[in-house]
Coordinates of C-alpha atoms in Angstrom, one line a residue:
M1 CA 36.8 44.2 11.9
S2 CA 38.5 40.9 12.0
L3 CA 36.6 38.3 10.0
D4 CA 37.0 34.6 9.3
L5 CA 35.3 34.8 5.9
I6 CA 34.2 37.3 3.4
I7 CA 32.2 36.3 0.3
R8 CA 32.6 39.2 -2.2
N9 CA 30.9 40.1 -5.5
A10 CA 27.7 38.2 -4.7
R11 CA 24.2 38.4 -5.9
I12 CA 22.6 38.1 -2.5
C13 CA 19.2 36.5 -2.2
D14 CA 18.7 36.9 1.5
G15 CA 15.9 34.5 2.0
S16 CA 13.2 37.1 2.7
G17 CA 11.8 36.9 -0.8
G18 CA 12.7 40.5 -1.5
P19 CA 14.8 41.7 -4.5
S20 CA 18.3 40.4 -4.7
F21 CA 21.2 42.9 -4.5
T22 CA 24.9 43.0 -5.1
G23 CA 27.2 42.9 -2.1
D24 CA 29.5 41.0 0.3
V25 CA 28.8 38.7 3.3
G26 CA 31.1 38.8 6.3
V27 CA 31.3 35.9 8.8
R28 CA 32.9 35.6 12.2
D29 CA 32.7 32.7 14.7
G30 CA 30.1 30.9 12.6
R31 CA 27.7 33.9 12.4
I32 CA 27.0 36.5 9.7
V33 CA 28.2 39.8 11.0
A34 CA 28.0 42.1 8.0
V35 CA 26.1 42.2 4.7
G36 CA 26.6 44.9 2.0
E37 CA 29.9 46.6 1.1
I38 CA 32.6 45.2 3.4
G39 CA 36.0 46.7 3.6
G40 CA 39.2 45.1 4.9
D41 CA 40.3 41.5 4.7
A42 CA 39.6 38.2 6.3
A43 CA 41.2 34.9 6.9
E44 CA 39.5 33.6 3.8
V45 CA 38.1 35.6 0.9
V46 CA 35.8 34.0 -1.7
D47 CA 34.9 35.7 -4.9
A48 CA 31.4 34.7 -5.8
G49 CA 31.9 36.1 -9.3
G50 CA 28.3 37.4 -9.5
L51 CA 26.7 34.1 -8.5
V52 CA 23.9 33.8 -6.0
V53 CA 24.7 33.7 -2.3
A54 CA 21.7 32.5 -0.4
P55 CA 20.9 31.0 3.0
G56 CA 21.5 27.3 3.2
F57 CA 18.5 25.4 2.1
I58 CA 16.4 23.5 4.6
D59 CA 14.9 20.1 4.0
P60 CA 11.9 19.6 6.3
H61 CA 11.1 16.0 5.4
T62 CA 13.9 13.4 5.7
H63 CA 14.5 10.0 7.2
Y64 CA 18.2 10.3 7.8
D65 CA 17.8 9.1 11.4
A66 CA 19.9 6.0 10.8
Q67 CA 22.3 7.3 8.2
L68 CA 23.4 10.1 10.5
V69 CA 24.9 7.5 12.8
W70 CA 27.4 6.4 10.2
D71 CA 27.3 9.5 7.9
G72 CA 27.1 12.9 9.7
L73 CA 27.1 14.7 6.3
A74 CA 23.8 13.2 5.2
Q75 CA 25.2 12.7 1.8
P76 CA 24.3 13.8 -0.8
S77 CA 22.1 16.5 0.7
L78 CA 24.9 18.9 1.4
E79 CA 26.0 19.1 -2.3
H80 CA 22.4 20.1 -3.2
G81 CA 22.8 23.2 -1.0
I82 CA 21.0 21.8 2.0
T83 CA 22.5 22.8 5.3
T84 CA 19.7 21.8 7.7
I85 CA 17.7 18.6 7.6
V86 CA 14.6 17.5 9.6
P87 CA 14.7 13.7 10.4
G88 CA 12.2 11.8 12.5
N89 CA 9.1 12.3 10.2
C90 CA 6.0 10.0 9.8
S91 CA 5.8 9.0 13.5
L92 CA 9.2 7.3 13.4
S93 CA 12.4 8.4 15.0
L94 CA 15.2 6.3 16.6
A95 CA 14.5 7.5 20.1
P96 CA 13.3 7.3 22.7
L97 CA 13.6 3.6 22.5
K98 CA 14.2 0.9 25.1
A99 CA 16.7 -1.8 24.2
E100 CA 14.0 -4.5 24.1
H101 CA 12.2 -2.7 21.3
R102 CA 15.2 -2.2 18.9
E103 CA 14.4 -5.1 16.7
L104 CA 10.7 -4.1 16.5
L105 CA 11.5 -0.5 15.5
G106 CA 14.2 -1.6 13.1
A107 CA 11.8 -3.9 11.2
T108 CA 9.2 -1.2 11.1
F109 CA 11.6 1.5 10.0
R110 CA 13.1 -0.7 7.3
K111 CA 9.6 -1.7 6.0
I112 CA 8.1 1.8 5.8
E113 CA 11.2 3.7 4.7
E114 CA 12.5 0.8 2.5
M115 CA 16.0 0.5 3.8
P116 CA 18.2 -2.6 3.3
Q117 CA 18.4 -4.6 6.5
N118 CA 22.1 -5.4 6.1
A119 CA 23.0 -1.7 5.8
F120 CA 20.7 -0.7 8.7
D121 CA 22.1 -3.4 11.0
A122 CA 25.8 -2.8 10.0
G123 CA 25.6 1.0 10.3
L124 CA 23.7 1.2 13.6
T125 CA 25.6 0.9 16.8
W126 CA 22.8 1.3 19.4
K127 CA 24.3 3.4 22.2
W128 CA 21.1 5.2 23.3
E129 CA 17.7 4.8 24.8
T130 CA 16.6 8.4 25.5
F131 CA 16.2 11.1 22.9
G132 CA 19.0 13.1 24.5
E133 CA 21.3 10.1 24.3
Y134 CA 20.5 9.7 20.5
V135 CA 21.3 13.4 20.0
D136 CA 24.6 13.0 21.8
A137 CA 25.4 9.9 19.7
I138 CA 25.2 11.8 16.4
R139 CA 26.2 15.3 17.5
G140 CA 30.0 14.9 17.3
G141 CA 30.1 13.7 13.7
L142 CA 27.7 16.2 12.2
G143 CA 28.7 18.2 9.1
I144 CA 25.1 19.3 8.5
N145 CA 22.6 20.9 10.9
V146 CA 19.9 18.7 12.3
A147 CA 16.4 19.7 13.5
P148 CA 15.0 16.4 14.7
L149 CA 11.5 15.4 15.3
V150 CA 10.4 12.8 17.8
G151 CA 8.0 10.2 16.5
H152 CA 4.6 9.7 18.2
S153 CA 4.9 6.0 17.6
L154 CA 8.1 6.0 19.7
I155 CA 6.6 8.0 22.5
R156 CA 3.8 5.5 22.7
L157 CA 6.2 2.5 22.6
W158 CA 8.3 4.1 25.3
V159 CA 5.4 4.5 27.7
M160 CA 3.2 1.6 26.8
G161 CA 5.5 -1.1 25.5
E162 CA 4.0 -3.6 23.1
A163 CA 0.6 -2.5 24.2
A164 CA 1.2 0.6 22.1
R165 CA 0.5 -1.6 19.1
E166 CA -2.7 -3.0 20.6
R167 CA -5.0 -0.4 22.2
A168 CA -5.8 3.2 23.2
A169 CA -3.9 4.7 26.0
T170 CA -5.2 5.2 29.5
D171 CA -5.3 8.7 31.0
A172 CA -2.3 7.9 33.2
E173 CA -0.4 6.7 30.1
I174 CA -1.2 9.8 28.3
A175 CA 0.1 11.9 31.1
D176 CA 3.3 9.8 31.0
M177 CA 3.5 10.4 27.3
Q178 CA 3.2 14.2 27.8
E179 CA 6.2 14.1 30.2
A180 CA 8.2 11.9 27.8
L181 CA 7.5 14.4 25.0
R182 CA 8.6 17.3 27.2
E183 CA 11.9 15.4 27.8
C184 CA 12.5 15.0 24.1
L185 CA 11.7 18.6 23.4
R186 CA 14.1 19.7 26.1
A187 CA 16.8 17.4 24.6
G188 CA 16.5 19.0 21.1
A189 CA 13.4 17.8 19.3
V190 CA 11.8 20.6 17.3
G191 CA 8.4 18.9 17.3
M192 CA 6.6 15.6 17.1
S193 CA 5.6 13.6 14.0
G194 CA 2.6 11.3 13.5
S195 CA 0.9 9.2 10.9
W196 CA -2.7 8.3 10.1
V197 CA -1.7 5.9 7.4
D198 CA 1.5 3.9 7.9
I199 CA 1.7 0.2 8.6
D200 CA 4.5 -1.8 10.1
H201 CA 6.4 -4.9 9.0
E202 CA 3.5 -7.1 10.1
N203 CA 1.0 -5.0 8.2
R204 CA -0.4 -3.6 11.4
P205 CA -1.0 0.1 12.1
V206 CA 2.0 1.9 13.5
P207 CA 1.4 2.8 17.2
A208 CA 0.5 6.4 16.5
R209 CA -2.5 5.3 14.6
L210 CA -4.1 3.8 17.7
A211 CA -4.1 7.1 19.5
E212 CA -7.5 8.4 20.4
P213 CA -8.2 12.1 19.7
K214 CA -7.7 13.0 23.4
E215 CA -4.2 11.6 23.3
L216 CA -3.2 13.7 20.2
D217 CA -4.8 16.7 21.8
A218 CA -2.8 16.2 25.0
L219 CA 0.5 15.9 23.2
C220 CA -0.3 19.0 21.1
A221 CA -0.8 20.8 24.4
V222 CA 2.8 20.0 25.2
L223 CA 3.9 21.1 21.8
G224 CA 2.2 24.4 22.5
E225 CA 4.2 24.8 25.7
F226 CA 7.4 24.7 23.7
G227 CA 6.2 26.4 20.5
A228 CA 7.0 23.2 18.7
I229 CA 5.5 21.8 15.5
L230 CA 3.3 18.8 14.6
Q231 CA 4.1 16.9 11.4
I232 CA 1.7 14.2 10.2
V233 CA 1.0 11.9 7.3
P234 CA -2.7 12.0 6.3
E235 CA -4.8 10.0 3.8
F236 CA -3.3 12.1 1.0
W237 CA -4.9 10.2 -1.8
D238 CA -8.5 10.8 -0.8
A239 CA -9.9 14.4 -1.0
D240 CA -12.7 13.9 1.5
L241 CA -10.5 12.2 4.1
L242 CA -7.7 14.7 3.5
C243 CA -10.1 17.7 4.1
A244 CA -11.3 16.1 7.3
R245 CA -7.7 15.7 8.5
I246 CA -6.9 19.4 7.5
D247 CA -9.9 20.4 9.8
I248 CA -8.5 18.3 12.7
L249 CA -5.0 20.0 12.2
G250 CA -6.7 23.4 12.0
D251 CA -8.5 22.8 15.3
L252 CA -5.3 21.6 17.0
S253 CA -3.4 24.6 15.6
R254 CA -5.9 27.1 16.9
K255 CA -6.4 25.5 20.3
H256 CA -2.7 25.0 21.1
K257 CA -1.3 27.9 19.1
I258 CA 1.0 25.6 17.2
S259 CA 2.1 25.2 13.6
T260 CA 1.1 22.0 11.9
T261 CA 2.3 20.5 8.6
F262 CA 1.3 17.4 6.6
S263 CA 3.1 15.6 3.9
P264 CA 2.8 14.7 1.1
L265 CA 0.5 16.8 -1.0
F266 CA 0.9 15.7 -4.6
D267 CA -0.9 16.0 -7.9
S268 CA -2.2 12.8 -9.3
N269 CA -3.8 11.9 -12.6
A270 CA -5.9 9.4 -10.6
S271 CA -7.4 12.3 -8.6
P272 CA -6.7 15.5 -10.7
E273 CA -8.9 17.8 -8.5
L274 CA -7.5 16.7 -5.1
V275 CA -4.8 19.4 -4.7
G276 CA -7.3 22.2 -5.5
I277 CA -9.8 20.9 -3.1
A278 CA -7.2 20.5 -0.3
L279 CA -5.9 24.0 -1.0
D280 CA -9.3 25.5 -0.7
R281 CA -9.7 23.9 2.7
I282 CA -6.3 25.0 3.8
K283 CA -7.2 28.6 2.9
L284 CA -10.4 28.3 4.9
Q285 CA -8.5 27.1 7.9
A286 CA -5.9 29.9 7.5
A287 CA -8.7 32.5 7.3
H288 CA -9.8 31.3 10.7
G289 CA -6.4 31.6 12.3
A290 CA -5.0 28.1 11.8
R291 CA -1.5 27.3 10.5
V292 CA -1.8 24.1 8.4
T293 CA 1.0 23.9 5.8
P294 CA 1.1 21.1 3.3
Q295 CA 4.5 19.9 1.9
M296 CA 4.8 19.4 -1.8
Q297 CA 7.8 17.8 -3.5
T298 CA 9.1 19.3 -6.7
R299 CA 10.0 16.2 -8.6
P300 CA 7.7 13.6 -10.2
I301 CA 7.1 10.3 -8.6
D302 CA 9.4 7.5 -9.8
L303 CA 9.6 4.0 -8.5
S304 CA 11.9 1.0 -8.9
F305 CA 11.3 -2.7 -8.1
D306 CA 12.9 -6.0 -8.2
L307 CA 11.9 -9.5 -6.9
T308 CA 14.3 -9.8 -4.0
A309 CA 12.0 -8.2 -1.4
P310 CA 8.6 -6.6 -1.0
M311 CA 8.4 -3.1 -2.4
S312 CA 5.7 -0.4 -2.5
T313 CA 5.2 -1.1 -6.2
F314 CA 3.6 -4.4 -5.2
A315 CA 1.4 -3.0 -2.4
T316 CA -1.8 -3.9 -4.3
L317 CA -0.5 -7.1 -5.9
P318 CA -0.8 -9.6 -3.0
S319 CA 0.5 -12.6 -5.0
W320 CA 3.6 -10.7 -6.1
W321 CA 4.1 -9.3 -2.6
A322 CA 3.8 -12.8 -1.1
T323 CA 6.2 -14.2 -3.7
T324 CA 8.9 -11.6 -2.9
L325 CA 8.6 -12.7 0.8
M326 CA 9.6 -16.3 0.0
P327 CA 13.0 -17.7 0.9
H328 CA 15.3 -17.3 -2.1
D329 CA 15.3 -20.9 -3.4
E330 CA 11.6 -21.3 -2.8
K331 CA 11.0 -18.1 -4.7
L332 CA 13.1 -19.2 -7.7
A333 CA 11.1 -22.4 -7.8
A334 CA 7.8 -20.6 -7.6
L335 CA 8.8 -18.2 -10.4
R336 CA 9.6 -21.1 -12.7
D337 CA 6.4 -23.0 -11.8
P338 CA 3.8 -22.6 -14.7
E339 CA 0.8 -22.5 -12.3
H340 CA 2.3 -19.8 -10.1
R341 CA 3.4 -17.8 -13.2
A342 CA -0.1 -17.9 -14.5
K343 CA -1.4 -16.6 -11.2
L344 CA 1.0 -13.7 -11.2
T345 CA 0.2 -13.0 -14.9
A346 CA -3.6 -12.9 -14.1
E347 CA -3.0 -10.6 -11.2
I348 CA -1.0 -8.0 -13.1
E349 CA -3.8 -7.8 -15.7
N350 CA -6.3 -6.5 -13.2
F351 CA -5.2 -4.8 -9.9
M352 CA -6.1 -1.8 -7.9
M353 CA -3.7 1.1 -8.4
P354 CA -1.5 2.0 -5.4
I355 CA -2.5 5.2 -3.6
G356 CA -2.7 8.1 -6.0
L357 CA -0.5 6.5 -8.7
Q358 CA -1.1 5.1 -12.2
I359 CA 1.1 2.1 -13.0
D360 CA 1.4 0.2 -16.3
F361 CA 4.0 -2.4 -15.9
A362 CA 4.5 -2.5 -19.7
D363 CA 6.1 1.0 -19.3
A364 CA 8.7 -0.4 -16.8
F365 CA 12.2 -0.5 -18.1
V366 CA 15.4 -2.4 -17.2
K367 CA 17.0 0.0 -14.8
R368 CA 19.9 -1.8 -13.2
P369 CA 20.6 -5.1 -15.1
G370 CA 22.4 -8.1 -13.8
P371 CA 25.4 -9.4 -15.7
N372 CA 23.3 -11.5 -18.1
S373 CA 20.9 -8.6 -19.0
T374 CA 23.2 -5.7 -19.7
H375 CA 22.0 -5.7 -23.3
L376 CA 18.5 -4.9 -22.1
E377 CA 19.4 -1.8 -20.1
G378 CA 17.0 1.0 -20.7
R379 CA 14.6 -1.0 -22.8
T380 CA 10.9 -1.2 -21.9
I381 CA 9.1 -4.4 -20.8
R382 CA 6.6 -3.6 -23.6
D383 CA 9.2 -3.8 -26.3
I384 CA 11.0 -6.8 -24.9
A385 CA 7.7 -8.7 -24.4
A386 CA 6.7 -8.0 -28.0
E387 CA 10.1 -9.1 -29.2
R388 CA 9.9 -12.4 -27.2
G389 CA 6.2 -12.9 -27.9
C390 CA 5.2 -13.3 -24.2
H391 CA 3.2 -11.6 -21.5
I392 CA 4.7 -8.6 -19.7
A393 CA 4.6 -10.5 -16.4
E394 CA 6.5 -13.4 -17.8
T395 CA 9.0 -11.0 -19.3
I396 CA 9.7 -9.4 -15.9
I397 CA 10.0 -12.8 -14.3
D398 CA 12.3 -14.3 -17.0
I399 CA 14.6 -11.2 -16.9
A400 CA 14.8 -11.4 -13.2
L401 CA 15.5 -15.2 -13.2
A402 CA 18.3 -14.8 -15.7
D403 CA 20.3 -12.9 -13.1
D404 CA 19.3 -14.6 -9.9
L405 CA 16.7 -11.8 -9.3
Q406 CA 19.4 -9.1 -9.2
T407 CA 18.0 -7.0 -12.0
S408 CA 15.9 -4.0 -11.0
F409 CA 13.2 -2.3 -13.1
G410 CA 12.2 1.3 -13.2
L411 CA 8.9 3.2 -13.5
E412 CA 9.0 6.9 -14.1
A413 CA 6.6 9.8 -13.7
L414 CA 3.8 7.8 -12.1
G415 CA 2.3 10.9 -10.6
H416 CA 3.0 14.6 -9.8
N417 CA 4.3 14.9 -13.4
D418 CA 2.1 17.7 -14.9
T419 CA 4.8 20.4 -14.4
A420 CA 2.6 23.2 -15.8
K421 CA -0.1 22.4 -13.2
I422 CA 2.4 21.9 -10.4
A423 CA 4.2 25.2 -11.2
D424 CA 1.1 27.1 -10.1
F425 CA 0.8 25.0 -6.9
L426 CA 4.4 25.6 -5.9
A427 CA 3.9 29.4 -6.4
E428 CA 1.1 29.3 -3.8
P429 CA 2.3 30.9 -0.6
L430 CA 0.3 28.5 1.6
I431 CA 2.1 25.4 0.0
G432 CA 5.5 24.6 1.4
I433 CA 8.4 22.8 -0.3
G434 CA 9.1 19.4 1.3
A435 CA 8.1 15.7 1.3
G436 CA 11.5 14.9 -0.2
D437 CA 12.1 11.7 1.9
G438 CA 15.9 12.0 1.9
G439 CA 17.5 8.9 3.4
A440 CA 14.6 6.6 2.7
H441 CA 13.6 4.3 -0.2
V442 CA 17.3 4.1 -1.1
T443 CA 17.1 1.1 -3.4
N444 CA 13.8 2.1 -4.9
F445 CA 14.4 5.6 -6.2
S446 CA 16.5 8.7 -5.6
T447 CA 15.0 11.1 -3.1
Y448 CA 17.6 13.8 -3.7
G449 CA 17.8 16.9 -5.9
D450 CA 14.5 18.6 -5.3
T451 CA 16.2 21.9 -4.7
G452 CA 17.9 21.9 -8.1
Y453 CA 14.8 20.7 -9.8
L454 CA 12.8 23.6 -8.3
F455 CA 15.1 26.0 -10.1
S456 CA 15.5 24.1 -13.4
Q457 CA 11.8 23.4 -13.9
Y458 CA 9.9 26.2 -12.1
V459 CA 12.3 29.2 -12.1
R460 CA 14.0 28.7 -15.5
G461 CA 11.5 26.4 -17.2
H462 CA 8.0 27.5 -16.3
K463 CA 9.1 30.9 -14.9
T464 CA 6.4 30.8 -12.3
L465 CA 8.9 31.5 -9.5
S466 CA 11.6 34.1 -9.3
V467 CA 15.0 33.1 -8.0
E468 CA 14.3 35.2 -4.9
T469 CA 10.9 33.4 -4.3
A470 CA 12.4 30.0 -4.8
V471 CA 15.2 30.8 -2.3
H472 CA 12.6 32.1 0.2
K473 CA 10.5 28.9 -0.1
L474 CA 13.6 26.8 0.6
T475 CA 14.9 28.8 3.5
Y476 CA 13.1 31.4 5.6
D477 CA 9.7 30.1 4.7
I478 CA 10.6 26.7 6.2
A479 CA 12.6 28.1 9.2
N480 CA 9.7 30.4 10.1
L481 CA 7.1 27.6 10.0
W482 CA 9.3 25.1 12.0
G483 CA 10.5 27.6 14.6
I484 CA 14.1 27.1 13.6
K485 CA 16.0 29.9 15.3
D486 CA 18.5 32.2 13.5
R487 CA 18.6 30.4 10.2
G488 CA 17.0 31.0 6.8
L489 CA 18.2 34.6 6.2
V490 CA 21.4 36.2 5.1
K491 CA 21.3 38.7 7.9
P492 CA 23.7 39.9 10.7
G493 CA 23.3 37.7 13.7
Y494 CA 22.1 34.7 11.8
A495 CA 24.1 31.4 11.4
A496 CA 26.5 31.4 8.5
D497 CA 24.8 28.6 6.6
L498 CA 25.3 29.8 3.0
V499 CA 25.2 28.4 -0.5
I500 CA 26.8 29.8 -3.6
F501 CA 25.1 28.7 -6.8
D502 CA 24.7 29.5 -10.5
P503 CA 21.1 30.3 -11.1
D504 CA 21.5 29.5 -14.8
N505 CA 22.7 26.0 -14.2
I506 CA 21.5 24.7 -10.8
D507 CA 19.8 21.4 -11.3
R508 CA 19.8 17.8 -10.2
G509 CA 21.9 15.2 -12.0
P510 CA 20.8 11.8 -13.4
E511 CA 19.9 9.0 -11.1
I512 CA 22.9 6.8 -10.4
A513 CA 23.6 3.8 -8.2
V514 CA 26.4 4.1 -5.7
D515 CA 27.9 1.5 -3.4
D516 CA 28.5 3.6 -0.3
L517 CA 26.3 1.8 2.3
P518 CA 27.9 0.4 5.4
A519 CA 27.3 -3.1 4.1
P520 CA 27.3 -4.7 0.6
G521 CA 24.6 -3.2 -1.5
F522 CA 23.7 0.0 -3.4
R523 CA 21.5 3.0 -3.2
Y524 CA 20.2 5.4 -5.8
I525 CA 21.3 9.1 -5.6
R526 CA 21.6 12.2 -7.7
R527 CA 24.6 14.5 -7.8
A528 CA 24.1 18.2 -8.0
A529 CA 24.8 20.7 -10.8
G530 CA 25.4 24.4 -10.4
I531 CA 26.2 24.3 -6.7
E532 CA 29.6 26.0 -6.2
Q533 CA 30.1 26.1 -2.5
V534 CA 28.2 25.3 0.7
F535 CA 29.1 26.6 4.1
V536 CA 27.7 25.3 7.4
N537 CA 28.1 27.5 10.5
G538 CA 30.8 29.5 8.7
R539 CA 32.9 26.5 7.5
R540 CA 33.1 25.2 4.0
A541 CA 31.4 21.8 4.0
Y542 CA 31.3 21.2 0.2
S543 CA 32.6 22.7 -3.0
R544 CA 32.1 21.7 -6.6
E545 CA 35.8 21.5 -7.2
G546 CA 36.9 19.8 -3.9
G547 CA 33.9 17.8 -2.9
Y548 CA 33.1 17.2 0.8
T549 CA 35.5 18.7 3.4
E550 CA 36.5 17.4 6.8
A551 CA 34.5 20.2 8.6
R552 CA 32.2 18.7 11.2
V553 CA 30.5 21.8 12.7
G554 CA 26.9 20.9 12.1
A555 CA 24.6 21.6 15.1
I556 CA 21.4 20.4 16.6
V557 CA 19.5 23.5 15.8
P558 CA 17.6 25.4 18.5
Q559 CA 14.0 26.4 18.3
A560 CA 12.9 30.0 18.3
A561 CA 10.7 29.4 21.4

């Protein structure tokens, strides 16, 4: 047997969740052709040295839609063992989109996913309108597999134009949307995403939120024709509303024989019973034949903020939000004005917490200081305010002013931080791993490293998951739900998406700022630990020693239907 690659001496966790075993993996023409004891030689032989060989991890909730245009590796996802990503979540994709709506979508995308405008504008070369044209635009440069969703908001905008932001659709428009969705699914979309919560750059509901039930039902009928999935963002912070949405998803799943998934589902000290209540409703729906899978991230919720632009941290602080929207010089003057400062101070004393989070700005710390504040790096606002004898709001403002607003502040573990409690949730078979948000919120917090964190916290730490179960939840469990064909298992006939990792050391690294955007600016990322090598479709895409390779063999992955 002539092989391109043999990985020998491996602890094979095949993605099924069954016991791992020692053996070899043989690859030819991008496919796994043999698993077990393999004789002979190959063009390349890798000694795994007893480390785990597993299917490449799948990330079902990303917003890499724009980044893939300038970075077909979706860095740093590959180095965390991820070989397949799902962009286009939360009702937003970059296609189908008519040229006259590019500015509107760009502003909406940047607002919801918190992306710098200069990087977004510099990196995007709009060469498409249809979904198929977008797929063709990114296909040639892919080093990672992509299973794209099409956004419901984009389908509405394509058919209805600006009216998609104003009203319900007519029956004729719904029929046109059904055909538009069919075209996207034929062109490579694995499903459709929606949202019941998001607002655009003008604080108006995204178009998907204006759909009447009959519209969503009609589009789900099309998903049923293709065996495609529905992803949606519900009111995840309110148990009653969330349960109502789970029931709606359950009805759609049964009626159209589709899988549905919602994200996020996270534990919050503000609503400590919410996950348990939602899980009971999911179990009820499952018992009646529905497939409603929540996505839960593994990491706690961290946020960053500065005063250069509106950020989610200020979502319930209207005066702070309005201040960040001011032109730069006007903003500096306002922040120095005693009357305006007093208004900001009063507001921070008594504000409604953002959805599901608990924020105390005294706990904020100087995260990325400007040149005049380097001596404050890592220190909390509480300590600095006490030292200076002033209010925490004034302390934040004065530190920001000292460096022309370039200092950024951090808030850590605002929710989803009770790891002992979350350990049990992640072990629940009906809860999927996801909601990572890779590619979004790039100057707010790092959305990378959930895979390593799963192993470090919940396999090695709390010991509620075995290595085999953790691998299963990151691979075949996701591939099966999403209808992703021939991926997620180390099995002959499956794509040779493989990761070699050290189960004793796999983890996420510290959050760091890197200057790798296509325009001046930075983003927060995390490097990986314990990932030795990553193969995409049989070619090495990343190694710990050599970094990223030149291989560009990523694919638009086919559905199982």
